[in-house]
Short mmCIF file of C-alpha atoms and ligand atoms in Angstrom, two decimals:
data_model
loop_
_atom_site.label_atom_id
_atom_site.label_comp_id
_atom_site.label_asym_id
_atom_site.label_seq_id
_atom_site.Cartn_x
_atom_site.Cartn_y
_atom_site.Cartn_z
CA MET H 241 72.46 -24.99 -114.82
CA ASN H 242 69.50 -26.36 -112.83
CA LYS H 243 69.48 -29.82 -114.26
CA PHE H 244 68.20 -31.49 -111.09
CA ASP H 245 65.42 -29.02 -110.23
CA SER H 246 62.55 -30.73 -108.38
CA GLN H 247 64.62 -33.91 -107.86
CA HIS H 248 65.37 -35.40 -104.42
CA VAL H 249 68.77 -36.91 -103.72
CA ILE H 250 69.95 -38.96 -100.75
CA VAL H 251 73.74 -38.86 -100.30
CA THR H 252 74.92 -41.20 -97.54
CA GLY H 253 78.03 -39.89 -95.85
CA GLY H 254 77.11 -36.65 -97.56
CA THR H 255 78.50 -34.27 -94.94
CA ARG H 256 82.25 -34.92 -95.31
CA GLY H 257 84.84 -35.77 -97.96
CA ILE H 258 83.65 -37.01 -101.35
CA GLY H 259 80.01 -37.09 -100.18
CA ALA H 260 80.15 -33.43 -99.17
CA GLY H 261 81.47 -32.57 -102.65
CA ILE H 262 78.61 -34.53 -104.24
CA THR H 263 76.02 -32.84 -102.00
CA GLU H 264 77.35 -29.44 -103.01
CA GLN H 265 77.29 -30.18 -106.75
CA PHE H 266 73.68 -31.44 -106.56
CA LEU H 267 72.63 -28.30 -104.66
CA LYS H 268 74.28 -26.13 -107.31
CA ALA H 269 72.32 -28.05 -109.93
CA GLY H 270 68.98 -27.33 -108.25
CA ALA H 271 68.28 -30.57 -106.34
CA THR H 272 66.95 -31.02 -102.82
CA VAL H 273 69.61 -33.04 -100.98
CA ILE H 274 69.23 -35.23 -97.92
CA ALA H 275 72.83 -35.65 -96.73
CA THR H 276 73.36 -38.31 -94.07
CA TYR H 277 76.10 -39.08 -91.56
CA SER H 278 76.56 -41.39 -88.58
CA GLY H 279 78.60 -39.82 -85.79
CA ASN H 280 80.49 -36.62 -86.48
CA ASP H 281 77.91 -34.00 -85.38
CA GLU H 282 80.41 -31.16 -85.48
CA ALA H 283 81.37 -31.79 -89.13
CA ALA H 284 77.69 -32.10 -90.10
CA ARG H 285 76.79 -28.82 -88.35
CA THR H 286 79.71 -26.92 -89.90
CA PHE H 287 78.88 -28.33 -93.32
CA LYS H 288 75.21 -27.32 -93.06
CA GLU H 289 76.22 -23.80 -91.95
CA SER H 290 78.65 -23.44 -94.86
CA LEU H 291 75.76 -24.07 -97.27
CA ASN H 292 73.14 -21.90 -95.56
CA LEU H 293 72.42 -20.13 -98.83
CA TYR H 294 70.57 -23.28 -100.00
CA GLY H 295 68.17 -23.04 -97.02
CA ASN H 296 65.81 -26.01 -96.70
CA LYS H 297 67.08 -27.56 -99.95
CA LEU H 298 69.78 -29.18 -97.77
CA ILE H 299 68.49 -31.53 -95.06
CA ILE H 300 70.87 -33.38 -92.75
CA LYS H 301 69.92 -36.75 -91.20
CA LYS H 302 71.89 -38.89 -88.77
CA PHE H 303 71.73 -42.71 -88.79
CA ASN H 304 73.93 -45.75 -89.29
CA VAL H 305 73.59 -47.27 -92.78
CA ALA H 306 74.76 -50.62 -91.40
CA ASN H 307 71.75 -50.84 -89.08
CA SER H 308 68.72 -52.09 -91.01
CA GLN H 309 66.22 -50.84 -88.39
CA GLU H 310 67.66 -47.33 -88.48
CA VAL H 311 67.55 -47.39 -92.28
CA GLU H 312 63.95 -48.58 -92.30
CA SER H 313 62.88 -45.85 -89.90
CA PHE H 314 64.76 -43.24 -91.99
CA PHE H 315 62.75 -44.32 -95.07
CA THR H 316 59.44 -44.38 -93.14
CA ASP H 317 60.06 -40.74 -92.16
CA TYR H 318 61.35 -39.93 -95.65
CA GLU H 319 58.11 -41.01 -97.31
CA LYS H 320 56.11 -38.77 -94.97
CA GLU H 321 58.38 -35.78 -95.54
CA PHE H 322 59.22 -35.93 -99.27
CA PRO H 323 56.99 -36.56 -102.30
CA SER H 324 59.46 -38.77 -104.21
CA LEU H 325 62.99 -40.12 -104.39
CA GLU H 326 64.81 -39.78 -107.69
CA ILE H 327 68.45 -40.39 -106.72
CA LEU H 328 70.40 -42.41 -104.13
CA ILE H 329 74.18 -42.11 -103.77
CA ASN H 330 75.59 -44.97 -101.66
CA ASN H 331 78.71 -43.12 -100.56
CA ALA H 332 79.12 -43.82 -96.81
CA GLY H 333 82.23 -45.91 -96.26
CA ILE H 334 85.07 -46.68 -93.89
CA ARG H 335 88.51 -48.35 -93.89
CA ARG H 336 90.04 -50.55 -91.18
CA ASP H 337 93.28 -51.66 -92.87
CA GLN H 338 95.15 -54.68 -91.56
CA ILE H 339 96.92 -57.61 -93.19
CA VAL H 340 94.57 -60.56 -93.18
CA ALA H 341 96.61 -62.68 -90.75
CA THR H 342 96.14 -60.09 -88.02
CA MET H 343 92.78 -58.66 -89.08
CA ASN H 344 90.29 -59.32 -86.32
CA GLU H 345 86.64 -60.14 -86.80
CA SER H 346 85.43 -56.71 -85.71
CA GLU H 347 87.65 -55.01 -88.34
CA TRP H 348 86.26 -57.33 -90.99
CA ASP H 349 82.64 -56.90 -89.86
CA ALA H 350 82.78 -53.10 -89.47
CA VAL H 351 83.94 -52.58 -93.06
CA ILE H 352 81.63 -55.16 -94.66
CA ASP H 353 78.67 -53.93 -92.59
CA THR H 354 79.12 -50.25 -93.43
CA ASN H 355 80.30 -50.45 -97.03
CA LEU H 356 78.41 -53.48 -98.36
CA LYS H 357 75.49 -54.18 -96.04
CA GLY H 358 74.91 -50.41 -95.85
CA THR H 359 74.61 -50.34 -99.64
CA TYR H 360 72.15 -53.24 -99.54
CA ASN H 361 70.09 -51.65 -96.73
CA MET H 362 69.79 -48.31 -98.54
CA THR H 363 69.28 -49.78 -102.02
CA ARG H 364 66.53 -52.11 -100.85
CA PHE H 365 64.34 -49.35 -99.43
CA ALA H 366 65.25 -46.83 -102.15
CA VAL H 367 64.18 -49.25 -104.89
CA LEU H 368 60.80 -49.76 -103.18
CA THR H 369 60.30 -45.99 -103.06
CA MET H 370 61.56 -45.38 -106.63
CA MET H 371 59.38 -48.12 -108.10
CA LYS H 372 56.27 -46.09 -107.24
CA ASN H 373 57.29 -43.43 -109.79
CA ARG H 374 58.97 -45.87 -112.17
CA TYR H 375 62.13 -43.75 -112.13
CA GLY H 376 65.40 -43.86 -110.24
CA ARG H 377 69.16 -43.43 -110.34
CA ILE H 378 71.44 -45.20 -107.87
CA VAL H 379 75.21 -44.67 -107.78
CA ASN H 380 77.56 -46.67 -105.57
CA MET H 381 80.85 -45.24 -104.39
CA SER H 382 83.03 -48.29 -104.97
CA SER H 383 86.83 -48.04 -105.33
CA VAL H 384 89.66 -49.13 -107.60
CA GLY H 385 90.74 -50.94 -104.42
CA GLY H 386 87.85 -53.33 -105.07
CA LYS H 387 89.44 -54.33 -108.37
CA LEU H 388 93.18 -54.01 -107.61
CA GLY H 389 93.12 -55.40 -104.06
CA LEU H 390 95.75 -53.40 -102.20
CA PRO H 391 97.62 -55.23 -99.40
CA GLY H 392 96.02 -54.66 -95.99
CA GLN H 393 92.59 -54.15 -97.47
CA ALA H 394 91.00 -57.61 -97.74
CA ASN H 395 87.90 -56.32 -95.92
CA TYR H 396 87.73 -53.05 -97.88
CA ALA H 397 88.45 -54.67 -101.28
CA ALA H 398 85.80 -57.35 -100.65
CA SER H 399 83.23 -54.71 -99.68
CA LYS H 400 83.97 -52.56 -102.74
CA ALA H 401 83.96 -55.51 -105.17
CA GLY H 402 80.72 -56.58 -103.48
CA GLN H 403 79.07 -53.24 -104.32
CA ILE H 404 79.87 -53.82 -108.00
CA ALA H 405 78.48 -57.36 -107.91
CA LEU H 406 75.37 -56.16 -106.08
CA SER H 407 74.76 -53.54 -108.77
CA LEU H 408 75.07 -56.09 -111.59
CA SER H 409 72.33 -58.15 -110.04
CA VAL H 410 70.05 -55.27 -109.00
CA SER H 411 70.44 -53.54 -112.39
CA LYS H 412 68.78 -56.55 -114.03
CA GLU H 413 65.99 -56.65 -111.45
CA VAL H 414 64.95 -53.02 -111.82
CA ALA H 415 65.79 -52.17 -115.44
CA LYS H 416 62.16 -52.51 -116.56
CA ARG H 417 61.13 -49.96 -113.93
CA ASN H 418 63.41 -47.31 -115.40
CA ILE H 419 65.79 -47.49 -112.44
CA THR H 420 69.54 -47.59 -113.10
CA ILE H 421 72.37 -48.53 -110.74
CA ASN H 422 76.02 -47.81 -111.52
CA ASN H 423 79.37 -47.60 -109.74
CA VAL H 424 82.18 -45.12 -109.66
CA CYS H 425 85.63 -46.33 -108.60
CA PRO H 426 87.80 -43.51 -107.31
CA GLY H 427 91.52 -44.06 -106.87
CA PHE H 428 93.25 -41.96 -104.20
CA ILE H 429 91.15 -38.89 -103.42
CA GLU H 430 92.19 -36.14 -101.00
CA THR H 431 89.86 -36.63 -97.99
CA GLU H 432 90.09 -37.47 -94.29
CA LEU H 433 89.73 -41.16 -95.17
CA LEU H 434 93.43 -41.11 -96.09
CA LYS H 435 94.58 -38.90 -93.21
CA ASP H 436 96.15 -41.81 -91.30
CA LEU H 437 98.51 -42.71 -94.16
CA PRO H 438 102.18 -42.04 -93.37
CA GLU H 439 103.96 -39.43 -95.54
CA ASP H 440 106.24 -42.02 -97.21
CA GLN H 441 103.25 -44.19 -98.14
CA ILE H 442 101.47 -41.17 -99.67
CA LYS H 443 104.62 -40.50 -101.75
CA GLU H 444 104.75 -44.15 -102.81
CA TYR H 445 101.04 -44.21 -103.79
CA LYS H 446 101.37 -40.94 -105.75
CA SER H 447 104.32 -42.39 -107.67
CA GLN H 448 102.10 -45.34 -108.71
CA VAL H 449 99.41 -43.03 -110.16
CA PRO H 450 100.13 -42.21 -113.83
CA MET H 451 98.93 -38.61 -113.22
CA LYS H 452 101.30 -38.42 -110.20
CA ARG H 453 98.73 -36.80 -107.91
CA PHE H 454 95.70 -37.67 -105.79
CA GLY H 455 92.26 -36.70 -107.12
CA LYS H 456 89.92 -34.00 -105.82
CA VAL H 457 86.38 -34.55 -104.54
CA GLU H 458 84.92 -32.44 -107.37
CA GLU H 459 86.54 -34.75 -109.92
CA VAL H 460 84.51 -37.62 -108.46
CA ALA H 461 81.34 -35.58 -107.95
CA HIS H 462 81.01 -34.60 -111.62
CA ALA H 463 81.05 -38.25 -112.71
CA VAL H 464 78.43 -39.11 -110.08
CA LEU H 465 76.15 -36.33 -111.35
CA PHE H 466 76.47 -37.71 -114.87
CA PHE H 467 75.33 -41.22 -113.82
CA ALA H 468 72.51 -39.59 -111.82
CA SER H 469 71.27 -37.50 -114.74
CA LYS H 470 68.22 -38.23 -116.89
CA GLU H 471 70.58 -38.32 -119.89
CA ALA H 472 72.36 -41.43 -118.55
CA SER H 473 69.19 -43.38 -119.25
CA TYR H 474 70.71 -46.38 -121.09
CA ILE H 475 73.63 -46.98 -118.70
CA THR H 476 73.14 -49.50 -115.92
CA GLY H 477 75.34 -52.04 -114.15
CA ALA H 478 78.35 -50.03 -115.34
CA THR H 479 81.53 -49.10 -113.49
CA LEU H 480 83.70 -46.04 -114.13
CA ASP H 481 87.24 -45.58 -112.79
CA ILE H 482 88.18 -42.07 -111.62
CA ALA H 483 91.74 -42.78 -110.69
CA GLY H 484 94.22 -40.69 -112.69
CA GLY H 485 95.09 -43.73 -114.79
CA LEU H 486 95.49 -46.17 -111.88
CA ASN H 487 93.11 -48.65 -113.45
CA ALA H 488 92.73 -52.32 -112.66
P1 NAP T 634 85.31 -39.70 -95.28
O1 NAP T 634 85.89 -38.36 -95.58
O2 NAP T 634 85.88 -40.50 -94.17
O3 NAP T 634 83.71 -39.52 -95.08
C1 NAP T 634 82.92 -40.65 -94.85
C2 NAP T 634 81.47 -40.27 -94.69
O4 NAP T 634 80.70 -41.48 -94.49
C3 NAP T 634 81.20 -39.41 -93.45
O5 NAP T 634 80.15 -38.50 -93.72
C4 NAP T 634 80.76 -40.43 -92.41
O6 NAP T 634 79.92 -39.90 -91.38
C5 NAP T 634 79.96 -41.38 -93.28
N1 NAP T 634 79.81 -42.70 -92.66
C6 NAP T 634 80.80 -43.54 -92.25
N2 NAP T 634 80.27 -44.64 -91.70
C7 NAP T 634 78.91 -44.51 -91.76
C8 NAP T 634 77.81 -45.30 -91.34
N3 NAP T 634 77.98 -46.49 -90.75
N4 NAP T 634 76.55 -44.83 -91.55
C9 NAP T 634 76.36 -43.63 -92.16
N5 NAP T 634 77.35 -42.83 -92.57
C10 NAP T 634 78.62 -43.26 -92.37
O7 NAP T 634 85.41 -40.65 -96.57
P2 NAP T 634 85.61 -40.31 -98.13
O8 NAP T 634 87.03 -40.34 -98.44
O9 NAP T 634 84.81 -39.12 -98.49
O10 NAP T 634 84.96 -41.62 -98.76
C11 NAP T 634 83.63 -41.65 -99.21
C12 NAP T 634 83.44 -42.94 -100.02
O11 NAP T 634 84.36 -42.96 -101.10
C13 NAP T 634 83.69 -44.21 -99.20
O12 NAP T 634 82.74 -45.19 -99.57
C14 NAP T 634 85.07 -44.62 -99.63
O13 NAP T 634 85.28 -46.01 -99.50
C15 NAP T 634 85.06 -44.20 -101.09
N6 NAP T 634 86.40 -44.00 -101.65
C16 NAP T 634 87.23 -43.06 -101.12
C17 NAP T 634 88.50 -42.91 -101.67
C18 NAP T 634 89.49 -41.91 -101.15
O14 NAP T 634 90.65 -41.95 -101.56
N7 NAP T 634 89.11 -40.99 -100.29
C19 NAP T 634 88.89 -43.73 -102.74
C20 NAP T 634 88.01 -44.66 -103.24
C21 NAP T 634 86.76 -44.79 -102.70
P3 NAP T 634 80.59 -39.13 -90.08
O15 NAP T 634 80.97 -37.77 -90.61
O16 NAP T 634 79.51 -39.11 -89.08
O17 NAP T 634 81.79 -39.94 -89.68
#
């Protein structure tokens, strides 16, 4: 199935975890994918090597989504290198959990800057590029945490709820240009983002999920590809939970 043939996709944080799964599914479906990351060169190199069969259909770029100058220069280069941009997946994200009373300003800022300001930075330039062709699909990787508000995640929950609010506003601005923006809200998904959780907390979280297990990256990726497809043409400003029944 080469549903995304001739389409160009940017996946931020597309070299590890959920983003890597999304990159892989888009490649399988015929797209050219620009997968980005910010620091882990080794993971990016290994990931690129593992997908060598896709040749120059997979391009890896390194920059910080929270830094507006780096984002602007990425898009300046992008427009020289690629003829169009059809799809943006705002997936890059971090956690710095701490109860609010002891959360310091840098923990607050790091999460809001990466997860929410990063989404704004990327969306702003992507929309300008997409408007030229009057076509675009944007998908934000939000979280059920943005709707449930788990303890210790005031920064993370605010950033994830912020992505949903941002999409509601932007969806109305760009609807006439045939650009859609939607959100997926994963629950607990097996990636390195959760690697610092103690074993007893993992057990406790799994017991709260009606399906009694954590999700897999492919289970998120398939939903993202649906929102990014031409067929999802009348869906915008929407939010889909992918959480094994752990819905807000
Ligand atoms: P992950 O395995 O930790 O991977 C995060 C990716 O984002 C990496 O490629 C990382 O680059 C990149 N990244 C981090 N900060 C960045 C920045 N400032 N600029 C550019 N790239 C940056 O995380 P994940 O579990 O796949 O999570 C991906 C998204 O899903 C996040 O937005 C997360 O909030 C959301 N989510 C995850 C879960 C879950 O249970 N895993 C649940 C709900 C929502 P490096 O490789 O260079 O570090």
